[in-house]
CSV table of C-alpha atoms in Angstrom, one decimal:
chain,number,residue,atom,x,y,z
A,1,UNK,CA,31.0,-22.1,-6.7
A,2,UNK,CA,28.1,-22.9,-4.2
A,3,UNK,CA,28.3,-26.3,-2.2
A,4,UNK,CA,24.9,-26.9,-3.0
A,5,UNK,CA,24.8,-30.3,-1.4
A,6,UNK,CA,26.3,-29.3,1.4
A,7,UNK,CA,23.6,-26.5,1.6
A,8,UNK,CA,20.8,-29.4,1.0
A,9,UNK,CA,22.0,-31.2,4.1
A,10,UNK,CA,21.4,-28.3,5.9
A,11,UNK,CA,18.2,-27.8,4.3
A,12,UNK,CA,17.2,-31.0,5.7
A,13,UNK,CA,18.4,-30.5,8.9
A,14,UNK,CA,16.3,-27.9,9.2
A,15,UNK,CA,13.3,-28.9,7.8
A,16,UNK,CA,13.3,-32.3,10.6
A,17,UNK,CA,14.3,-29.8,13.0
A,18,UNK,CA,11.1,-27.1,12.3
A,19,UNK,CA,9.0,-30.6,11.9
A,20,UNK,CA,9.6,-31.3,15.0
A,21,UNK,CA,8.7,-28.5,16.3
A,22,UNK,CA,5.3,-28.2,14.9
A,23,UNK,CA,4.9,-31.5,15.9
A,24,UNK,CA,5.6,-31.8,19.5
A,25,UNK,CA,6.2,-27.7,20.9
A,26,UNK,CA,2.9,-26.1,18.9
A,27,UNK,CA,0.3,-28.4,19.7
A,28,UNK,CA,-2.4,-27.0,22.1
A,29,UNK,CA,-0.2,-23.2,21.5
A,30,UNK,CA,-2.2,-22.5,17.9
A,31,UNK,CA,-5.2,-23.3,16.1
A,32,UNK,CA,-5.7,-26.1,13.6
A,33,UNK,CA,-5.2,-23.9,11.1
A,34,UNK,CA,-2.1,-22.7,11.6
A,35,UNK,CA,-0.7,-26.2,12.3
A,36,UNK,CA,-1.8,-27.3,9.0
A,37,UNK,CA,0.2,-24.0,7.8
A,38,UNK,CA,3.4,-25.5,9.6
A,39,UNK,CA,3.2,-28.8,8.2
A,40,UNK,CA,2.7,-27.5,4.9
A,41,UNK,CA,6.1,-25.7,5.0
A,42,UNK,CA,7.3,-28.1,6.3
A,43,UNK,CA,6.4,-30.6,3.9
A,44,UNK,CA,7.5,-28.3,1.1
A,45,UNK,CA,11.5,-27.3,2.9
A,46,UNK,CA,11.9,-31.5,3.1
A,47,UNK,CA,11.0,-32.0,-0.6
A,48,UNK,CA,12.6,-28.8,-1.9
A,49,UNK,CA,15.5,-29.8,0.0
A,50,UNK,CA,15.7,-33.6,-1.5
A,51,UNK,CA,15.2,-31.6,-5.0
A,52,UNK,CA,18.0,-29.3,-4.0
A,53,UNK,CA,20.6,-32.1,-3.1
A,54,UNK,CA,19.4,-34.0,-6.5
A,55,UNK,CA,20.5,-30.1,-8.2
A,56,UNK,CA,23.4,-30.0,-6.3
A,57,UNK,CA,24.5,-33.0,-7.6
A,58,UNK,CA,24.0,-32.0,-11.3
A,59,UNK,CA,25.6,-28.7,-11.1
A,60,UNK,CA,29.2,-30.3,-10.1
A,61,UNK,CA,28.2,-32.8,-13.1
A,62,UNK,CA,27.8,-29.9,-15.6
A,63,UNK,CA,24.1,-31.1,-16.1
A,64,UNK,CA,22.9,-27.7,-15.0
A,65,UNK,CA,23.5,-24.3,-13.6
A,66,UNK,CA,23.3,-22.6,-10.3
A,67,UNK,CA,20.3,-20.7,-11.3
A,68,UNK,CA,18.1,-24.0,-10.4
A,69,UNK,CA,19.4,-24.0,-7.1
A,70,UNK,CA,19.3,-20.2,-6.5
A,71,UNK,CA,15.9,-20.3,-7.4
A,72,UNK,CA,14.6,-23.6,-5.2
A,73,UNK,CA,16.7,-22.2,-2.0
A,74,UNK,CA,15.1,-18.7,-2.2
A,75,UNK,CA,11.5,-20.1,-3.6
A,76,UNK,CA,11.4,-22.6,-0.4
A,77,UNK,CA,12.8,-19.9,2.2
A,78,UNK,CA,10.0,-17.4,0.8
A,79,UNK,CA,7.0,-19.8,0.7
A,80,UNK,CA,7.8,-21.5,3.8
A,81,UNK,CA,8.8,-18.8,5.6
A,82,UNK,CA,6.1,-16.9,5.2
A,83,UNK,CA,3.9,-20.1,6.6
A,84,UNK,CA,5.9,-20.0,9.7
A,85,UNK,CA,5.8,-16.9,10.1
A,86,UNK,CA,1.8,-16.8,10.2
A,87,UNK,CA,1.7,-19.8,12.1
A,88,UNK,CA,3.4,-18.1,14.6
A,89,UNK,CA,1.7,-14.5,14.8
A,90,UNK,CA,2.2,-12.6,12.0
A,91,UNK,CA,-1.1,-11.2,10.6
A,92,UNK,CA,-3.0,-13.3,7.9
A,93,UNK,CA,-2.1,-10.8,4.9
A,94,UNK,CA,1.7,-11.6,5.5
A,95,UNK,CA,0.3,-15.1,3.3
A,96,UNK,CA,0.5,-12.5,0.2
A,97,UNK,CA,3.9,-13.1,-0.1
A,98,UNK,CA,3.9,-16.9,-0.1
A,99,UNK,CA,2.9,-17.4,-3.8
A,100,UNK,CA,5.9,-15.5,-4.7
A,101,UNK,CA,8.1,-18.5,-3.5
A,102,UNK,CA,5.7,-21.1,-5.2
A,103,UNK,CA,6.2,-19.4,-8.2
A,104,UNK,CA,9.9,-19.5,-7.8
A,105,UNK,CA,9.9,-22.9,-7.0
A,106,UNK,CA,8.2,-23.6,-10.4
A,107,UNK,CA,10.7,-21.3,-11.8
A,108,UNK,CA,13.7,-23.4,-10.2
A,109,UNK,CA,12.1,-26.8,-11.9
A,110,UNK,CA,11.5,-24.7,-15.1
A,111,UNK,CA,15.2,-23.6,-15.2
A,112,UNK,CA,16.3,-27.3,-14.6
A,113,UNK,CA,13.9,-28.8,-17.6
A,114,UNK,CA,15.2,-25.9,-19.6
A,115,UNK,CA,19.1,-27.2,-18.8
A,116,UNK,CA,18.2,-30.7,-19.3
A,117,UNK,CA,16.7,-30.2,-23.0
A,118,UNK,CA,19.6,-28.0,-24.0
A,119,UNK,CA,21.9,-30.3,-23.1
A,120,UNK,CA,20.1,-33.2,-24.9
A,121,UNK,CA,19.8,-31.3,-27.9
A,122,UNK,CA,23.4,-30.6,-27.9
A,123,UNK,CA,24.0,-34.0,-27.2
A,124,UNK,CA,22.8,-34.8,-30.6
């Protein structure tokens, strides 16, 4: 099985790591723009990662399945990625791929609504 807490602490660690970053090494190096791109990502790794810990910590209670997780880690990785990625050079149509980790994202909360309703209707 996945340490997926251990995974969410790294998560974090990266996401203060890249906010500083786009905090203190970008400014005056890209436009407004494109720093508004980074803190976006940004934003999104540090609460994907706090929901990722709070998954972690169901899936060793048998509350849920991995699935959540697999789909938050990739979703986040995808969508902010592609954010960076821009922010740092690569052309504008690059952006077509970061709806495909928002949508994962809302698949990996999906998944985790879906677990908790099954296992409150087999609770009863």
């Amino acid at each position: 099985m996945v340490n997926w807490i251990g995974i969410a602490a790294i998560n974090m660690a990266i996401a203060v790591g890249l906010g500083a970053f786009g905090a203190h090494g970008l400014k005056g190096m890209v436009s407004t723009q494109q720093l508004e791109w980074w803190h976006t990502a940004t934003l999104y790794w540090f609460v994907h990662a706090l929901g990722l810990l709070l998954v972690g910590i169901l899936v060793r209670l048998n509350y849920t399945t991995q699935t959540s997780a697999w789909l938050l880690q990739v979703g986040v990785i995808i969508f902010a990625g592609s954010l960076y990625a821009m922010t740092l050079g690569a052309p504008r149509w690059f952006g077509a791929i970061t709806p495909i980790g928002g949508v994962l994202m809302i698949a990996g909360w999906l998944w985790l609504a879906v677990s908790a309703f099954r296992l409150s209707n087999a609770a009863s």
